[in-house]
XYZ file of C-alpha atoms in Angstrom:
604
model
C 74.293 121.966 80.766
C 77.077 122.015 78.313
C 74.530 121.361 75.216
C 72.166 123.091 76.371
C 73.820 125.925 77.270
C 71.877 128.069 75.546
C 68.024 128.328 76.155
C 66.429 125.782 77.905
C 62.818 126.135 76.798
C 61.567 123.667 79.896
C 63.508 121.513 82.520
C 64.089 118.165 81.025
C 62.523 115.595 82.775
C 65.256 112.823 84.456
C 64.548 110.025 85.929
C 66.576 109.265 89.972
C 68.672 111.341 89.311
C 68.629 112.615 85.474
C 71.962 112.056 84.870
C 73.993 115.187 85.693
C 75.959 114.023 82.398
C 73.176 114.640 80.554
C 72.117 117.932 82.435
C 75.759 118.756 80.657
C 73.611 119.337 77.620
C 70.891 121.587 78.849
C 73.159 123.422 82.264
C 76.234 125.088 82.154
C 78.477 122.978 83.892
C 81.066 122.620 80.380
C 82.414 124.740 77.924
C 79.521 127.353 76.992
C 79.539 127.064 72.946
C 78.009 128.710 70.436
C 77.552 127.862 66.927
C 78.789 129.698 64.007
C 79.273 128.512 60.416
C 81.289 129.589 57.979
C 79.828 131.222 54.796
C 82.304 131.440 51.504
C 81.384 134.935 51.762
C 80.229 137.697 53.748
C 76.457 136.768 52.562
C 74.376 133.570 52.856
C 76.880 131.179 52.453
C 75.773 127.861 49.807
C 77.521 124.924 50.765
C 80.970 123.747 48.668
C 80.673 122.766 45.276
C 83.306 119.940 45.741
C 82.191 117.506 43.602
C 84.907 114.625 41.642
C 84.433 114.591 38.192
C 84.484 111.771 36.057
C 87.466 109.991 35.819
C 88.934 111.062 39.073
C 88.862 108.227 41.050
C 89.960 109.650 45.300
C 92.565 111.987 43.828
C 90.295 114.874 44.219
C 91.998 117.334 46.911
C 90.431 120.275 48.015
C 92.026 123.425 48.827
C 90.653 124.916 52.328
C 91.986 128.332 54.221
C 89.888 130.142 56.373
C 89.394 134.577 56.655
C 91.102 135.023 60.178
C 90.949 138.541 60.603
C 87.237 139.163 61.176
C 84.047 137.223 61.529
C 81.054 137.298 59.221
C 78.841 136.896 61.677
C 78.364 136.820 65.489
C 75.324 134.932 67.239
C 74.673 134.307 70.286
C 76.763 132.253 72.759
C 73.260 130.474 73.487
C 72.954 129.549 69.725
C 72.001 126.121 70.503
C 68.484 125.774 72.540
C 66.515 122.520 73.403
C 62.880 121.775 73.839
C 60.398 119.622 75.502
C 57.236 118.233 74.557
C 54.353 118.892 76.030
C 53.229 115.694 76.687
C 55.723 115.219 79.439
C 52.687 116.509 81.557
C 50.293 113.868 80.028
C 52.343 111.064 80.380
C 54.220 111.524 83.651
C 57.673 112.648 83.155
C 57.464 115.662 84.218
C 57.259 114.423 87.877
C 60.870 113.200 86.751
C 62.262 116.348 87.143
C 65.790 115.899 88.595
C 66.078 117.954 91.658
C 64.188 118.634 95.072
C 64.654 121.080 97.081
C 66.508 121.039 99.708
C 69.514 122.100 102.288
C 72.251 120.837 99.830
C 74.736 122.622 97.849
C 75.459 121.720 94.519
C 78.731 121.916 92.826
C 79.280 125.230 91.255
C 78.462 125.871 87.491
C 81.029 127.525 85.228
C 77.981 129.718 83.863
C 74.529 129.234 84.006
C 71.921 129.255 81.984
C 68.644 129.809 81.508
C 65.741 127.195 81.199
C 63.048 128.080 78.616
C 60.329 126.408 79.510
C 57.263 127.103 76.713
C 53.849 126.065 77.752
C 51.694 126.263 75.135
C 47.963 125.922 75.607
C 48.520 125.140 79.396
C 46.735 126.837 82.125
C 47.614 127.746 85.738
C 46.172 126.332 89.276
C 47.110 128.762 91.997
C 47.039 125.859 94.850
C 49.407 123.608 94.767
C 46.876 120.507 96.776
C 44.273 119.246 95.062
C 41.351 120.651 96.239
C 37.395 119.507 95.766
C 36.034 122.189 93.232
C 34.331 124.344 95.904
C 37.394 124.263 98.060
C 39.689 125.740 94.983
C 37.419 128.621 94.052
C 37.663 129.660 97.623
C 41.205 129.384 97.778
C 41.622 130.667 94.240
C 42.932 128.099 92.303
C 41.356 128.434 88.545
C 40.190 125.409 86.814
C 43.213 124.689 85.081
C 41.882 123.405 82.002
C 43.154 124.573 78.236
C 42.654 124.681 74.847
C 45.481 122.801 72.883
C 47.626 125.143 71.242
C 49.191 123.560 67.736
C 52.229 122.365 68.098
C 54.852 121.494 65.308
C 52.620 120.321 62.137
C 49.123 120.350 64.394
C 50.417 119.112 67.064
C 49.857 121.007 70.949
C 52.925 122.189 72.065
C 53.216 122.570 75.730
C 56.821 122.834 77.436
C 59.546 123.442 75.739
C 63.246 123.918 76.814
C 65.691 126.672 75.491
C 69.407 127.706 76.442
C 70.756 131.314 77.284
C 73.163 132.539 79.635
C 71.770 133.646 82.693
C 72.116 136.012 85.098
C 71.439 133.632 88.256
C 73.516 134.267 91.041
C 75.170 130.946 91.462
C 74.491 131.145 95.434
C 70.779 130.175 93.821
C 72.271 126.930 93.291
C 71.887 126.257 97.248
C 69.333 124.608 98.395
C 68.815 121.479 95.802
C 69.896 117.943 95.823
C 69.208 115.474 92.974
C 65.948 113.679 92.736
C 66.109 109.787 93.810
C 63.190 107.245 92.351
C 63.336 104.018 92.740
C 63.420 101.409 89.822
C 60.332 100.264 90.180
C 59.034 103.665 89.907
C 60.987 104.005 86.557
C 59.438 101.039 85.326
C 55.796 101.976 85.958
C 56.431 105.023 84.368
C 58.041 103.612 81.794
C 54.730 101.740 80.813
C 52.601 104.702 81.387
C 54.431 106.728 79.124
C 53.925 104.095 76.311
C 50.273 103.587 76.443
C 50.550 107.625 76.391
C 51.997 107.376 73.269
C 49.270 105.673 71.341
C 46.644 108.139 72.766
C 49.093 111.348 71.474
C 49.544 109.359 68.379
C 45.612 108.950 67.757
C 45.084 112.323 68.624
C 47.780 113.341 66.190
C 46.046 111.518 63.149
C 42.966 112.696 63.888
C 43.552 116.064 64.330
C 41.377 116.345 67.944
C 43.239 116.931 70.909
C 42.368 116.715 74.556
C 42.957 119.318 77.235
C 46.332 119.866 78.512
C 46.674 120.903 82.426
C 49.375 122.705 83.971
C 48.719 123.519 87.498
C 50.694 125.450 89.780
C 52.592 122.599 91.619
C 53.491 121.604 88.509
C 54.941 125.128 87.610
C 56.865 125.501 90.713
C 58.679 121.815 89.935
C 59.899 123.352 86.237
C 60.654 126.435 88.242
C 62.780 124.663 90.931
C 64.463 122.498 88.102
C 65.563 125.788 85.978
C 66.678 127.459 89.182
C 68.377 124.760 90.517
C 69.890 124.050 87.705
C 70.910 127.806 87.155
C 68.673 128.206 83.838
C 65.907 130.517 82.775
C 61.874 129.772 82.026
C 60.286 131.168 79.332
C 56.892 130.256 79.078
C 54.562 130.622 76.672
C 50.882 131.486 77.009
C 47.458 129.762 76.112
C 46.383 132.154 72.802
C 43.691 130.222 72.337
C 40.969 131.918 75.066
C 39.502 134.111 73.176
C 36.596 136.767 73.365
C 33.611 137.215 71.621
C 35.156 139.789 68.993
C 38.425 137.416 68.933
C 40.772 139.304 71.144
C 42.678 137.411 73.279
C 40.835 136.747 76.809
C 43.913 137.538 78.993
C 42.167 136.456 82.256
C 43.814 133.067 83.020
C 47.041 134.413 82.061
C 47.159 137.103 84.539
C 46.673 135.123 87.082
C 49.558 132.842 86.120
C 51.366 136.121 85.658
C 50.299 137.307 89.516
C 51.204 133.768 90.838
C 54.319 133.587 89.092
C 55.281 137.272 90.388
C 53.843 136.487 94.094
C 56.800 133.392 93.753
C 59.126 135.736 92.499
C 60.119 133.503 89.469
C 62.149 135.416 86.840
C 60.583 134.078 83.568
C 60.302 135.314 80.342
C 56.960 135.047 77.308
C 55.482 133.799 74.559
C 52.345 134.213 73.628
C 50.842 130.579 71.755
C 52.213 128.254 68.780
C 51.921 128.286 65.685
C 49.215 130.890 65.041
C 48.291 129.885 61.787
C 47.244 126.425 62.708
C 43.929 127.906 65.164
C 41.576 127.235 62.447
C 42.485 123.377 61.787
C 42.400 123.253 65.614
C 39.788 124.936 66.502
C 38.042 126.159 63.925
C 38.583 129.718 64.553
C 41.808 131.723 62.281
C 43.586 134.590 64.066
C 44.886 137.397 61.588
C 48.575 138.866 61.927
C 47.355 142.204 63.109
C 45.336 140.601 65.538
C 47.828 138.420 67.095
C 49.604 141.502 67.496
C 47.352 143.608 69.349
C 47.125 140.678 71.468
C 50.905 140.705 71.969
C 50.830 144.280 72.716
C 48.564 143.370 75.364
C 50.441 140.718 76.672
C 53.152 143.544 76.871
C 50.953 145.797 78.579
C 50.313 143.226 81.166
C 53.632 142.450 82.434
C 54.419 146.172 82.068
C 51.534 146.294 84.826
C 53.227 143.760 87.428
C 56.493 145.067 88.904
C 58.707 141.563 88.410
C 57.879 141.467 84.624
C 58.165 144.824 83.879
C 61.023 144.026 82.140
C 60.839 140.978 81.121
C 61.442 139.235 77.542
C 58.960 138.736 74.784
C 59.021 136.427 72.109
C 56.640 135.292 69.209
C 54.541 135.057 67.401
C 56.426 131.451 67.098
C 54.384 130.881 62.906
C 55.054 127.664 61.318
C 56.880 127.167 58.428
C 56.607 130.279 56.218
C 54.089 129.701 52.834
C 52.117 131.960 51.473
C 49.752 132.479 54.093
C 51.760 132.186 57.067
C 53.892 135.219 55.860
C 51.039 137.024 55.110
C 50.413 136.635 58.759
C 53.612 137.321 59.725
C 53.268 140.761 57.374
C 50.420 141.820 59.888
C 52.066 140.901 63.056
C 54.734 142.779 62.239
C 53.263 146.085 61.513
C 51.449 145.824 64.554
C 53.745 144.344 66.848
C 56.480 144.305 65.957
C 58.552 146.353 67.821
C 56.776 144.681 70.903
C 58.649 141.407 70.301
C 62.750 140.909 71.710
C 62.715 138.075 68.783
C 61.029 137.527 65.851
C 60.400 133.135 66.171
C 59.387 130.583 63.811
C 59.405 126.782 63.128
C 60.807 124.432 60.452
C 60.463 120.648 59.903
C 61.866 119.188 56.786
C 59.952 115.780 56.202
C 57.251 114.139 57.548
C 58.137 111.568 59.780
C 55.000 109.218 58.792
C 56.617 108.687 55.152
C 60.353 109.615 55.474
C 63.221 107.507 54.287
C 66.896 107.530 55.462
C 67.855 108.191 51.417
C 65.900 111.752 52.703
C 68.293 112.484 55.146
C 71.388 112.593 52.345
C 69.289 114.544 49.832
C 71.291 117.958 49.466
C 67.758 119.539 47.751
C 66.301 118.930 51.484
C 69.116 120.591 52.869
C 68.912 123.799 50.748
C 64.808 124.037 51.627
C 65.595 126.066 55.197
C 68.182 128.529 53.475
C 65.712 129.686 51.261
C 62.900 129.728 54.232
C 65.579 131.810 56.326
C 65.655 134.486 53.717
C 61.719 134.614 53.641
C 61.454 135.366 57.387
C 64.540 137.766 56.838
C 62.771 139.758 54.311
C 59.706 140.164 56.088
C 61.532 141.210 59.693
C 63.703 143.430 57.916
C 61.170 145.297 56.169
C 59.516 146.632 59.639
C 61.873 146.287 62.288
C 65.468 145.920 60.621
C 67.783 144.239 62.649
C 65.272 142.531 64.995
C 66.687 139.457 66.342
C 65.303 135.895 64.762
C 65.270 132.608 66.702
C 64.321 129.414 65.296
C 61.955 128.255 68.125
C 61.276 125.008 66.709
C 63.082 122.521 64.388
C 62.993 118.808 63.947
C 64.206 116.248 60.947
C 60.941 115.113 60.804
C 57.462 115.900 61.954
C 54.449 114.173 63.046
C 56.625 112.458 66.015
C 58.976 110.916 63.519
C 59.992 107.653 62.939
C 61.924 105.046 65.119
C 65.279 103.867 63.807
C 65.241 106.912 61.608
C 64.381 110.824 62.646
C 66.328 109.584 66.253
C 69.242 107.211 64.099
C 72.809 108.595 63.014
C 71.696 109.391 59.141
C 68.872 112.361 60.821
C 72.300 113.886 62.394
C 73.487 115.652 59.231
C 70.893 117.801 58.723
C 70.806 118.262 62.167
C 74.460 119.662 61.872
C 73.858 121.686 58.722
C 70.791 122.989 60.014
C 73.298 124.282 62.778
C 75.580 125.332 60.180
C 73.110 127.381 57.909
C 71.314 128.808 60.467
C 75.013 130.616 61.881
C 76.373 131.689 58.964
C 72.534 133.286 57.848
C 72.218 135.070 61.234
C 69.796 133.413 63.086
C 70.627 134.475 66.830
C 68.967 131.576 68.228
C 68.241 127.887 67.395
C 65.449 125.579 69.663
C 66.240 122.001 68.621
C 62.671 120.091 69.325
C 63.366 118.231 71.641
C 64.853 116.760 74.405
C 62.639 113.870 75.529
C 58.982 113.589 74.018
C 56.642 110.607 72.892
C 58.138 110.600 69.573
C 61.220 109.833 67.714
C 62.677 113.450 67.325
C 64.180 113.830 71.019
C 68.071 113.599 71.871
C 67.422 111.015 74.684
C 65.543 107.665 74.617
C 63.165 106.765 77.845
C 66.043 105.164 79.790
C 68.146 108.578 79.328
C 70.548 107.243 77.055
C 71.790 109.379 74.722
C 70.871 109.389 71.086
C 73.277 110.404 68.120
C 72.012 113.861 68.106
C 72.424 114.535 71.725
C 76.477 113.349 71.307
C 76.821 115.220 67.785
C 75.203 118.895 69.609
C 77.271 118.082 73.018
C 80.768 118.383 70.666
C 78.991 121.359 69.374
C 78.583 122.852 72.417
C 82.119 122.080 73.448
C 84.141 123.144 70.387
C 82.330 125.536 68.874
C 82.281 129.357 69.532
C 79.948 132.545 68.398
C 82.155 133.810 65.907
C 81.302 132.423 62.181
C 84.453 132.987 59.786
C 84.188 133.101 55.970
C 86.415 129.929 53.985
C 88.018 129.735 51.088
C 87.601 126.312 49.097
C 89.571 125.862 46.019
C 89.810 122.391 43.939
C 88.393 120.568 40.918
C 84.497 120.386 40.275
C 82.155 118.358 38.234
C 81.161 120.450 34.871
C 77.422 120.860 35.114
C 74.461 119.714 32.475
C 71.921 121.905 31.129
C 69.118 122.101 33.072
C 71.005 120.472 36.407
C 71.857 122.293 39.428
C 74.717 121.264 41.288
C 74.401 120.673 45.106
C 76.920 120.535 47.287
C 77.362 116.751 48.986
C 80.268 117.960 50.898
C 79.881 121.291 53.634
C 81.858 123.017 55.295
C 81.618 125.323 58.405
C 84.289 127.734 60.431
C 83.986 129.252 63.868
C 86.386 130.020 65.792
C 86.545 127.687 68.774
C 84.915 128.031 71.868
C 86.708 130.168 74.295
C 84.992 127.984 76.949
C 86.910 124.894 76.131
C 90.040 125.250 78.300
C 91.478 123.087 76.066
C 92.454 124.772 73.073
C 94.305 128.808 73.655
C 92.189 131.582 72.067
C 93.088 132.166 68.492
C 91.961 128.453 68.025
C 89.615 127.132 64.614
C 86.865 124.797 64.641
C 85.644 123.272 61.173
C 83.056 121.124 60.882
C 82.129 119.175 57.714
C 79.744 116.505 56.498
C 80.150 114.714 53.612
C 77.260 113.248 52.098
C 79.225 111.310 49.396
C 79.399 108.000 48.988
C 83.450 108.133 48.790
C 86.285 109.777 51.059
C 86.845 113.419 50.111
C 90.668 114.476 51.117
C 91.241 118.474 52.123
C 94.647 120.342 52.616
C 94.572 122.920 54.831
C 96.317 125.985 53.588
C 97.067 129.742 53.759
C 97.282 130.199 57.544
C 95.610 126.913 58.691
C 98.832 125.854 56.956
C 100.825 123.311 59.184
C 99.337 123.334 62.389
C 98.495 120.856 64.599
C 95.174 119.629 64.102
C 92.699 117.632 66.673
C 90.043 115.482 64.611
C 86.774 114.249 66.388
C 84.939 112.233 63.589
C 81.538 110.431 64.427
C 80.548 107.570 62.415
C 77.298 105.162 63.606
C 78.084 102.193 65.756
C 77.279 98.257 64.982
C 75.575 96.906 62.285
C 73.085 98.990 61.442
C 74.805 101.594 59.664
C 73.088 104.991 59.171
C 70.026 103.741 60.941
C 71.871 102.913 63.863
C 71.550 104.657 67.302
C 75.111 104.086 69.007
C 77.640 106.289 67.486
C 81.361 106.303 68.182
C 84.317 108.854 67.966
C 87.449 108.324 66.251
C 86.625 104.467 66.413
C 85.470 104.503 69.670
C 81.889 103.615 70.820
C 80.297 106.657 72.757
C 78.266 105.586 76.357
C 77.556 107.079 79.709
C 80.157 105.904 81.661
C 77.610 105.738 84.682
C 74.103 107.716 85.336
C 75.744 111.001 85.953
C 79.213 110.813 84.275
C 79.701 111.747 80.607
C 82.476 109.638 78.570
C 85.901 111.437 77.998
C 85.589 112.837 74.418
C 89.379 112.374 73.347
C 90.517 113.738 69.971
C 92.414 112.101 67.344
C 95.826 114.219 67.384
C 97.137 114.861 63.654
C 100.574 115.908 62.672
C 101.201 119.157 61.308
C 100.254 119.759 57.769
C 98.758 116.533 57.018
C 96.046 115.836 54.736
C 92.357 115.685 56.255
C 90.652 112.587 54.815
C 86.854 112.423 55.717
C 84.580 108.964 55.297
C 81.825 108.325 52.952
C 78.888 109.126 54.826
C 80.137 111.066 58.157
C 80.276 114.166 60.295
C 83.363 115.764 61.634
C 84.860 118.255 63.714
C 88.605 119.606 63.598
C 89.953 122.429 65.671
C 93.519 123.836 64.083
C 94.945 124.689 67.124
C 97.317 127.936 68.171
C 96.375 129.362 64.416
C 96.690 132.909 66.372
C 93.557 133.947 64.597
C 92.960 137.508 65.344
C 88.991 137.337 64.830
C 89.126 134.743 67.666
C 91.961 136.391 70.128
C 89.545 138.763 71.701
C 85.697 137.897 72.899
């Protein structure tokens, strides 16, 4: 709830009762945060050139003050979105959704939110028993079999989760009672979900992929979950049934549409993944201007049925943006453009089958989304300026990634400057893939314990707000070589803090920095960050591991569940006024200067 609280593209799947700690990250029940990062400027912001020079051995001390008066940016307060695999249906967790219905009340939720669910490539039963084959046709259940849609890198993508606020009455939250499965249960699912693994794995390498089935009992168990949990589906459509002339065949989806509506579930659309994978797929390519006449039909679809008259678009969801993908993109947009509500596409940095945790501190690896950011940018801009742009997909690694790496502490700072970029840049919403899945990229392992990721985005959620602010860095720097380009090993991000967080009075700063070098970087707050109080949260791994390890802890203390549905106090380290921050080698860090009185964060 409290990480999530943002878009939740599907429900995440819990086992007995998915922890309602955990549901903190994709419900509302904390502080409602939204990322912003703070640019050096009004523009895309490139991250602090704070590096010692030689000779200066930890006497380096940078200068920091942050612009109070207005904010450089403003996203939205459900920045920070989650997804989930699609191959919870194929291996059984998505019967491990965490509520059933029934004549309980649930505590109430500060705010809720809304519960993307994207189903990519998935196809709709309209009975919810299975019937023989005769027996469905005559009660008209279709034959809910589908074309894979590409996922992230060639992969399908089926059901992903995302975050937004949500209009849900919270007297929707009667009704539902956490899910109980017994431990035996667990464990056979447990096992089923591994062998699964090696099948997704194998189809993965080989680049064929079996059919993915989503039928309508399954539908109304994500549908329960988001309501129940007070989030919102979005859902996202097979693209791959096509016609004869290579339209879209809009058949299947219209009945989903017409169950959906007959159910009364309040979802909103996408229309398939990663469009410019279909050939490698499939073998058939689907231009930019025809993907958009087949979102325009899409449009004209739900424009036809009363519930989703009105109801959100997204796409056309392109992978990351080369050559041909924005050519793509080009044609999309002059068709369809202004049919979309956001303009969403996907990044991965690495792939997971090679990467390296030496990857994960490489500041050129970084830099590679900025410039990606401003590709999209241009391209939106040019036909429908100011068009929102969501991030619908992003990972460390693809292909899966790797165990004791893409899921360890070292894949959390470019997690966290991924975060950081994307704010400061503009990008209204981020989906972080994923929540649970067969790989390595998820924020929770198969027992529901919570990976370094999950704990790093959960103090995002709770300290940081919409509102990016612009900082001012002053202090010595390394002269640079001919030929070299300086990157920046330490970065720094402002917002101010969440207003949700009950804990700190409005006017309140967040900063939050990673420093990639190898030695402790000191910073003086100045100018009006000057002498105030400051709380420090600072996450370094856990054990012996080091950067590949998955425990973390905060301010020297090792982060845990405390039970299956209670989260761990996160207590801040209080510092005195005006005291110098000092930040580890190798670490990520958040520090709201409290009762600064800023007037961009007074006032929501």
């Amino acid at each position: 709830s409290e990480l999530i609280r943002g878009f939740l593209l599907s429900g995440m799947p819990c086992p007995s009762s998915c922890p309602p700690g955990l549901l903190a990250l994709m419900a509302p029940g904390l502080a409602l945060m939204a990322t912003f990062s703070l640019p050096s400027q009004a523009g895309d912001r490139k991250a602090l050139p704070v590096e010692k020079p030689p000779g200066v051995k930890g006497r380096t001390l940078i200068l920091l003050d942050v612009n109070t008066k207005s904010p450089v940016r403003i996203i939205s307060e459900n920045f920070l979105s989650l997804q989930l695999d699609p191959s919870i249906i194929h291996d059984g967790w998505l019967d491990f959704l965490s509520y059933d219905c029934k004549n309980v009340v649930l505590p109430s939720l500060q705010q809720p939110l809304l519960c993307k669910k994207a189903q990519h490539g998935a196809e709709a039963a309209q009975e919810e028993k299975k019937q023989t084959k005769n027996q469905q046709q005559e009660r008209g259940r279709l034959p809910s079999r589908a074309e894979p849609s590409p996922g992230p890198d060639g992969r399908r993508a089926g059901c992903r989760p995302d975050i937004v606020r949500s209009d849900i009455a919270l007297d929707k939250q009667k009704g539902c009672k956490i899910a109980q499965h017994p431990d035996i249960m667990l464990e056979l699912q447990r096992e089923k979900a591994a062998q699964m693994h090696l099948v997704l794995l194998k189809e993965q390498f080989s680049n064929t992929y079996s059919n993915l089935t989503l039928t309508a009992r399954s539908l109304d168990k994500l549908y329960n979950f988001a309501d129940c949990s007070g989030l919102h589906l979005i859902f996202a459509l097979n693209a791959l049934r096509r016609n004869p002339n290579n339209s879209w065949n809009s058949s299947n989806a219209l009945s989903l549409l017409k169950y959906s509506a007959s159910k009364k579930y309040n979802i909103s659309w996408e229309l398939g993944n990663e469009p410019n994978n279909y050939r490698t797929l499939v073998g058939r390519s689907v231009n930019g201007s025809q993907l958009g006449k087949d979102y325009i039909q899409l449009r004209s679809l739900l424009q036809l049925i009363r519930t989703y008259s009105r109801a959100n678009l997204y796409g056309p969801n392109i992978g990351r943006p080369r050559k041909n993908v924005i050519t793509l993109l080009e044609g999309f947009m002059k068709v369809a453009g202004s049919t979309v509500d956001a303009v969403t596409w996907q990044h991965y940095y690495i792939d997971g089958r090679v990467a390296k945790v030496t990857d994960f501190l490489k500041t050129r690896l970084l830099d590679t989304l900025s410039d990606q950011i401003r590709k999209i940018q241009k391209v939106v801009n040019m036909y429908t300026p100011g068009k929102k742009i969501w991030l619908e997909g992003v990972g460390a690694t693809s292909a899966g990634g790797m165990n004791n790496l893409s899921d360890s502490y070292a894949a959390g700072f470019l997690w966290l400057n991924t975060l950081g970029l994307l704010a400061s840049q503009g990008i209204d919403v981020v989906v972080r893939h994923s929540f649970l899945d067969h790989g390595h990229n998820h924020l929770v392992d198969q027992n529901f314990n919570p990976l370094p990721d999950y704990w790093l985005s959960l103090l995002y959620k709770r300290l940081i707000g919409p509102k990016v602010l612009a900082i001012h860095v002053a202090g010595l720097q390394r002269k640079p070589r001919p030929g070299r380009v300086i990157r920046d090993k330490l970065r720094i991000y402002a917002h101010c803090t969440s207003s949700h967080n009950h804990n700190y009075v409005r006017g309140s700063i967040t900063l939050y920095i990673i420093n990639l070098h190898r030695s402790r970087k000191k910073i003086k707050l100045a100018g009006t960050l000057r002498d105030k109080i400051v709380h420090q949260y600072l996450l370094q791994p856990y054990g012996k591991d080091g950067l590949h390890s998955k425990l973390v802890q905060l301010n020297g203390q090792p982060l845990a569940m405390v039970d299956d549905g209670t989260l761990p106090e996160l207590k801040p380290r209080p510092l005195r006024a005006g005291r110098t921050l000092v930040i580890p080698p190798l670490t990520m860090s958040f520090y709201v200067v409290k009762n600064v009185n800023a007037l961009a964060c007074r006032y929501r």
